[in-house]
Amino acid sequence: MEKDLPQNLFYHNIDHTIDVMGAVENIAAEENIDEKDKRLLLTAALFHDNGFFIRRDGHEAISCNIAREYLPVYSYEPGEIEIICGMIMATKIPQSPQNHLEEIICDADLDYLGRDDFFVLSDRLFIELRAEDIVKDEDEWNRQQADFIGEHRYFTETSRKLRQAKMEKHIKEIKSKIANEISNEDLS
């Protein structure tokens, strides 16, 4: 991943994958997930954004195809691979988990929304999206973030307990930036 991912992926890179794997480990431990399911969760976290090697749009389905290609070599059973693909597909925005394992990976994928490093990681995502002309400027980005985070809710009790309050603090800060931008526009 470090050498083959496109250079404009400032957020969706090896650091994000490692971050999601760490969050999976933490949430799985708090949610009392057994070792077999934890292995499947970690594998899904490892593969969940591999589709970015090919393209952004539809990367989850591409990630599943990559997992289906490589995991049999590592003795994963077809049923396990389908569970892993279910978890990968659940991370597609808007997230749609259908079971507890899918809820865990969804929460792990967006764990940063409720952490102290939120603004650092959010800036990386902004730079990535701006480089691809998906967002044009910081004002548009702040508005998108406000809408997205304002609608987001964590699925697991663990993430709600550990991340929800901090996430709500971040949304207030973003809305304050938007209000300041509007005030500055009114003054000019």
Tab-separated table of C-alpha atoms in Angstrom:
chain	number	residue	atom	x	y	z
A	1	MET	CA	0.000	0.000	0.000
A	2	GLU	CA	2.778	2.442	0.847
A	3	LYS	CA	4.368	2.304	-2.591
A	4	ASP	CA	1.425	1.504	-4.909
A	5	LEU	CA	-1.370	3.814	-3.747
A	6	PRO	CA	-1.890	6.968	-5.807
A	7	GLN	CA	0.146	9.884	-4.435
A	8	ASN	CA	-2.920	12.107	-3.977
A	9	LEU	CA	-4.354	9.892	-1.225
A	10	PHE	CA	-3.390	12.004	1.763
A	11	TYR	CA	-6.066	10.410	3.952
A	12	HIS	CA	-6.994	7.030	2.415
A	13	ASN	CA	-3.526	5.543	2.773
A	14	ILE	CA	-1.615	3.043	4.912
A	15	ASP	CA	-1.921	5.317	7.968
A	16	HIS	CA	-5.721	5.220	7.702
A	17	THR	CA	-5.697	1.432	7.336
A	18	ILE	CA	-3.495	1.024	10.406
A	19	ASP	CA	-5.685	3.502	12.279
A	20	VAL	CA	-8.850	1.542	11.440
A	21	MET	CA	-7.188	-1.713	12.474
A	22	GLY	CA	-6.258	-0.183	15.843
A	23	ALA	CA	-9.788	1.110	16.352
A	24	VAL	CA	-11.185	-2.338	15.435
A	25	GLU	CA	-8.943	-3.922	18.084
A	26	ASN	CA	-10.067	-1.446	20.748
A	27	ILE	CA	-13.768	-1.651	19.963
A	28	ALA	CA	-13.692	-5.451	19.583
A	29	ALA	CA	-12.028	-5.810	22.994
A	30	GLU	CA	-14.628	-3.572	24.659
A	31	GLU	CA	-17.469	-5.379	22.858
A	32	ASN	CA	-16.138	-8.812	23.968
A	33	ILE	CA	-15.617	-10.152	20.445
A	34	ASP	CA	-14.054	-13.613	20.281
A	35	GLU	CA	-10.703	-14.228	18.565
A	36	LYS	CA	-12.205	-15.821	15.434
A	37	ASP	CA	-14.461	-12.834	14.760
A	38	LYS	CA	-11.682	-10.410	15.706
A	39	ARG	CA	-9.500	-12.004	13.010
A	40	LEU	CA	-12.276	-11.451	10.450
A	41	LEU	CA	-12.712	-7.835	11.609
A	42	LEU	CA	-8.995	-7.107	11.334
A	43	THR	CA	-8.869	-8.677	7.896
A	44	ALA	CA	-11.816	-6.563	6.752
A	45	ALA	CA	-10.086	-3.464	8.136
A	46	LEU	CA	-6.915	-4.377	6.250
A	47	PHE	CA	-8.796	-4.749	2.947
A	48	HIS	CA	-11.596	-2.175	3.338
A	49	ASP	CA	-9.980	0.578	1.221
A	50	ASN	CA	-7.777	-1.497	-1.101
A	51	GLY	CA	-10.114	-0.569	-3.948
A	52	PHE	CA	-8.520	2.888	-3.905
A	53	PHE	CA	-5.657	1.241	-5.841
A	54	ILE	CA	-8.113	1.246	-8.759
A	55	ARG	CA	-10.527	4.159	-8.144
A	56	ARG	CA	-12.461	6.056	-5.464
A	57	ASP	CA	-16.000	5.444	-6.719
A	58	GLY	CA	-17.101	1.934	-5.868
A	59	HIS	CA	-13.862	1.166	-4.058
A	60	GLU	CA	-15.687	-1.019	-1.519
A	61	ALA	CA	-16.832	-3.523	-4.162
A	62	ILE	CA	-13.344	-3.488	-5.681
A	63	SER	CA	-11.906	-4.107	-2.205
A	64	CYS	CA	-14.180	-7.159	-1.900
A	65	ASN	CA	-12.956	-8.476	-5.242
A	66	ILE	CA	-9.355	-8.058	-4.080
A	67	ALA	CA	-10.172	-9.868	-0.826
A	68	ARG	CA	-11.876	-12.693	-2.749
A	69	GLU	CA	-8.769	-13.031	-4.895
A	70	TYR	CA	-6.142	-13.031	-2.128
A	71	LEU	CA	-7.757	-14.476	0.991
A	72	PRO	CA	-8.135	-18.090	-0.222
A	73	VAL	CA	-4.326	-18.198	-0.490
A	74	TYR	CA	-4.264	-17.563	3.288
A	75	SER	CA	-6.750	-20.400	4.032
A	76	TYR	CA	-9.824	-18.214	4.487
A	77	GLU	CA	-13.001	-20.194	3.851
A	78	PRO	CA	-15.597	-18.891	1.362
A	79	GLY	CA	-18.039	-18.169	4.200
A	80	GLU	CA	-15.416	-16.158	6.075
A	81	ILE	CA	-14.610	-14.173	2.940
A	82	GLU	CA	-18.283	-13.293	2.493
A	83	ILE	CA	-18.470	-12.116	6.121
A	84	ILE	CA	-15.392	-9.966	5.475
A	85	CYS	CA	-16.954	-8.571	2.288
A	86	GLY	CA	-20.140	-7.786	4.201
A	87	MET	CA	-18.073	-5.742	6.629
A	88	ILE	CA	-16.236	-3.952	3.819
A	89	MET	CA	-19.485	-3.088	2.033
A	90	ALA	CA	-21.030	-1.826	5.291
A	91	THR	CA	-18.391	0.952	5.376
A	92	LYS	CA	-19.790	2.506	2.186
A	93	ILE	CA	-21.170	5.949	2.969
A	94	PRO	CA	-23.919	6.131	4.082
A	95	GLN	CA	-22.941	3.229	6.306
A	96	SER	CA	-25.400	0.350	6.465
A	97	PRO	CA	-24.249	-2.328	8.924
A	98	GLN	CA	-26.454	-5.410	9.158
A	99	ASN	CA	-24.857	-7.086	12.192
A	100	HIS	CA	-22.590	-6.431	15.168
A	101	LEU	CA	-19.305	-7.074	13.322
A	102	GLU	CA	-20.337	-4.667	10.570
A	103	GLU	CA	-21.249	-2.080	13.216
A	104	ILE	CA	-17.778	-2.406	14.728
A	105	ILE	CA	-15.909	-1.834	11.466
A	106	CYS	CA	-18.185	1.083	10.577
A	107	ASP	CA	-17.419	2.708	13.916
A	108	ALA	CA	-13.700	1.971	13.510
A	109	ASP	CA	-13.647	3.504	10.018
A	110	LEU	CA	-15.069	6.787	11.362
A	111	ASP	CA	-13.520	6.580	14.831
A	112	TYR	CA	-11.497	9.740	14.171
A	113	LEU	CA	-14.680	11.857	14.107
A	114	GLY	CA	-14.714	11.715	17.894
A	115	ARG	CA	-11.003	11.908	18.665
A	116	ASP	CA	-8.521	14.632	19.516
A	117	ASP	CA	-6.746	14.203	16.157
A	118	PHE	CA	-9.958	14.900	14.229
A	119	PHE	CA	-8.892	18.210	12.719
A	120	VAL	CA	-5.487	16.866	11.597
A	121	LEU	CA	-7.122	13.904	9.829
A	122	SER	CA	-9.984	16.024	8.516
A	123	ASP	CA	-7.446	18.390	6.941
A	124	ARG	CA	-5.773	15.430	5.210
A	125	LEU	CA	-9.112	14.314	3.816
A	126	PHE	CA	-9.853	17.867	2.654
A	127	ILE	CA	-6.494	18.064	0.823
A	128	GLU	CA	-7.190	14.677	-0.802
A	129	LEU	CA	-10.687	15.664	-1.944
A	130	ARG	CA	-9.543	19.088	-3.140
A	131	ALA	CA	-6.738	17.470	-5.176
A	132	GLU	CA	-9.406	15.400	-6.945
A	133	ASP	CA	-11.706	18.420	-7.433
A	134	ILE	CA	-14.365	16.838	-5.218
A	135	VAL	CA	-14.476	19.944	-2.998
A	136	LYS	CA	-13.464	23.401	-4.173
A	137	ASP	CA	-12.556	25.243	-0.978
A	138	GLU	CA	-12.529	25.191	2.817
A	139	ASP	CA	-15.966	26.806	3.089
A	140	GLU	CA	-17.567	24.040	1.021
A	141	TRP	CA	-15.612	21.448	3.020
A	142	ASN	CA	-16.783	22.864	6.358
A	143	ARG	CA	-20.387	22.787	5.193
A	144	GLN	CA	-20.061	19.189	3.998
A	145	GLN	CA	-18.393	18.216	7.276
A	146	ALA	CA	-21.123	19.919	9.300
A	147	ASP	CA	-23.829	18.030	7.406
A	148	PHE	CA	-22.013	14.694	7.505
A	149	ILE	CA	-20.966	14.777	11.146
A	150	GLY	CA	-24.293	16.256	12.195
A	151	GLU	CA	-26.036	13.187	10.787
A	152	HIS	CA	-23.516	10.603	11.986
A	153	ARG	CA	-24.224	8.332	14.947
A	154	TYR	CA	-21.975	5.576	16.201
A	155	PHE	CA	-23.464	2.086	16.229
A	156	THR	CA	-21.686	0.349	19.116
A	157	GLU	CA	-22.117	1.193	22.777
A	158	THR	CA	-18.329	1.437	23.038
A	159	SER	CA	-18.008	4.096	20.347
A	160	ARG	CA	-20.995	6.043	21.633
A	161	LYS	CA	-19.423	6.067	25.091
A	162	LEU	CA	-15.892	6.936	23.901
A	163	ARG	CA	-16.479	9.167	20.847
A	164	GLN	CA	-19.962	10.706	20.659
A	165	ALA	CA	-19.387	13.656	23.022
A	166	LYS	CA	-16.094	14.677	21.387
A	167	MET	CA	-17.676	14.350	17.934
A	168	GLU	CA	-20.464	16.716	19.004
A	169	LYS	CA	-17.814	19.177	20.227
A	170	HIS	CA	-16.139	19.036	16.801
A	171	ILE	CA	-19.411	19.726	15.004
A	172	LYS	CA	-19.905	22.847	17.153
A	173	GLU	CA	-16.404	24.062	16.229
A	174	ILE	CA	-17.080	23.519	12.528
A	175	LYS	CA	-20.424	25.324	12.741
A	176	SER	CA	-18.644	28.182	14.513
A	177	LYS	CA	-16.176	28.416	11.592
A	178	ILE	CA	-19.092	28.536	9.164
A	179	ALA	CA	-20.800	31.267	11.197
A	180	ASN	CA	-17.554	33.289	11.274
A	181	GLU	CA	-17.198	32.948	7.496
A	182	ILE	CA	-20.761	34.187	7.011
A	183	SER	CA	-20.118	37.136	9.377
A	184	ASN	CA	-16.932	38.020	7.502
A	185	GLU	CA	-18.810	37.894	4.190
A	186	ASP	CA	-21.506	40.183	5.573
A	187	LEU	CA	-18.867	42.700	6.667
A	188	SER	CA	-17.261	42.882	3.236
